[in-house]
Amino acid sequence: MHKIVLIPGDGIGPEVTGAACRVIDAAGTKTGVNIDWIKCPAGAEALQQGHDDVLPQVTLDAIAEHKVALKGPVTTPIGKGFTSVNVQLRKKLNLYGAVRPVRNLSGVKTRFTDVDLVIVRENTEGLYSGIENEIVSTPGASVVTSLKIASEAASRRIAKFAFEYARERERKRVTVFHKANIMKLSDGLFIRCSAEVAKAYPDIAYDERIIDAGCMKLVQDPNQFDVLLLENLYGDVISDLCAGLVGGLGVVPGSNIGDEVAVFEAVHGSAPDIAGQGVANPLAVLMSGVMMLNHLGETDANAKQAAEKIKHAYNAVLDEHTTVTRDLGGTASTAAFTDALIQRL
């Protein structure tokens, strides 16, 4: 029995996580994978339940105890309000490595074909450290500073993580995107550590791209890249850009990995405008669930089998394209799409 923390999230979160759990449980029944979902709140839902924080201690404790979580989208106010739940999770649980695979899916038409990238993002430092100060508060003339943090320890850690990931999955190249021509100390440290770590992996090619030129190359021909390694802010931006190459945030999974704990999540927003209408696409959180099953598969071979079954099921349903949600050009409801996936198992 695998005890897995489930964070339904806000907006469409409960709908898409509920659908994903149905499919994962159905695949588990066929392969012998038993999951006990431990539901915990986060985000606006946590406040509505009477908790004092958007990331209650009870949720953090549950993830720390059970080591694995599947998370739906949570709301983060723009420019005001509470701190991002995602940022808090990554910092408090030391989930230093974000992994976002980006691949073309059968039945999802895009201008590019055969895209197969992995974005590895450092999750704990950079401008997302959230250290900001207002140094001039005069009305009409305010000045604010944000501090970018880069440490040798974190830079080496994420570089090693990226190269180990590449080696385990037989990837051929790791490319660092940076702006060390301008931020010579912070980004300079990041690429220096990455280059030094690369020497221990002679079987994997290593190169560097200034990020603006790298973005141009990405949209010209994404097939020239394999694993992209980036600091926090760049990784956030580039992972969404790459999602656009294969159909958007609704068709890509995500995970946040630490030495002890792993949280798998849908990377799209909570979409409050369609919440409760039964039309949301659960594919992104389900694909994240497949990543979770592969993670469990390191100690449970049946979990890997369940992951493969689900992957084949959604590929078949997308390829048929008769029972897909409206964001993919169809008319199916969340429930109908989920039913089609379960039938395909």
Tab-separated table of N, CA and C in Angstrom, residues 25 27 39 43 89 100 139 161 175 203 227 244 246 270 299 308 331:
chain	number	residue	atom	x	y	z
A	25	ASP	N	-6.224	4.772	-9.974
A	25	ASP	CA	-6.762	3.655	-9.198
A	25	ASP	C	-7.185	2.504	-10.107
A	27	ALA	N	-5.931	1.781	-13.077
A	27	ALA	CA	-4.709	1.130	-13.557
A	27	ALA	C	-4.077	0.306	-12.445
A	39	LYS	N	-5.958	13.039	1.689
A	39	LYS	CA	-6.323	14.360	1.187
A	39	LYS	C	-5.925	15.452	2.185
A	43	GLY	N	-3.619	26.312	-0.435
A	43	GLY	CA	-4.173	27.397	-1.233
A	43	GLY	C	-5.416	27.995	-0.611
A	89	LEU	N	6.158	25.382	-0.720
A	89	LEU	CA	6.365	23.932	-0.726
A	89	LEU	C	7.806	23.585	-1.072
A	100	ARG	N	10.377	19.101	-15.818
A	100	ARG	CA	9.217	19.263	-16.706
A	100	ARG	C	9.528	18.620	-18.063
A	139	PRO	N	5.610	58.859	-2.606
A	139	PRO	CA	4.548	58.693	-3.610
A	139	PRO	C	4.983	59.207	-4.981
A	161	PHE	N	22.085	16.837	-10.330
A	161	PHE	CA	20.741	16.285	-10.520
A	161	PHE	C	20.432	16.157	-12.013
A	175	THR	N	22.132	21.336	-21.763
A	175	THR	CA	22.424	22.712	-22.173
A	175	THR	C	21.988	23.660	-21.071
A	203	ASP	N	30.118	10.948	-20.942
A	203	ASP	CA	29.199	10.330	-21.891
A	203	ASP	C	28.061	11.260	-22.291
A	227	VAL	N	18.214	18.122	-22.802
A	227	VAL	CA	17.936	18.516	-21.420
A	227	VAL	C	18.397	19.954	-21.239
A	244	GLY	N	4.330	25.551	-24.713
A	244	GLY	CA	3.639	26.093	-25.874
A	244	GLY	C	4.041	25.434	-27.181
A	246	VAL	N	4.241	22.284	-27.650
A	246	VAL	CA	3.571	20.985	-27.814
A	246	VAL	C	2.073	21.041	-27.521
A	270	SER	N	-5.448	27.435	-11.871
A	270	SER	CA	-6.669	26.885	-11.277
A	270	SER	C	-7.921	27.186	-12.102
A	299	THR	N	10.902	1.258	-6.620
A	299	THR	CA	10.841	0.179	-5.626
A	299	THR	C	9.651	-0.760	-5.844
A	308	GLU	N	2.796	2.741	-17.554
A	308	GLU	CA	2.794	2.447	-18.986
A	308	GLU	C	1.376	2.255	-19.508
A	331	THR	N	-15.480	17.990	-27.532
A	331	THR	CA	-16.647	18.439	-26.770
A	331	THR	C	-16.866	17.605	-25.512
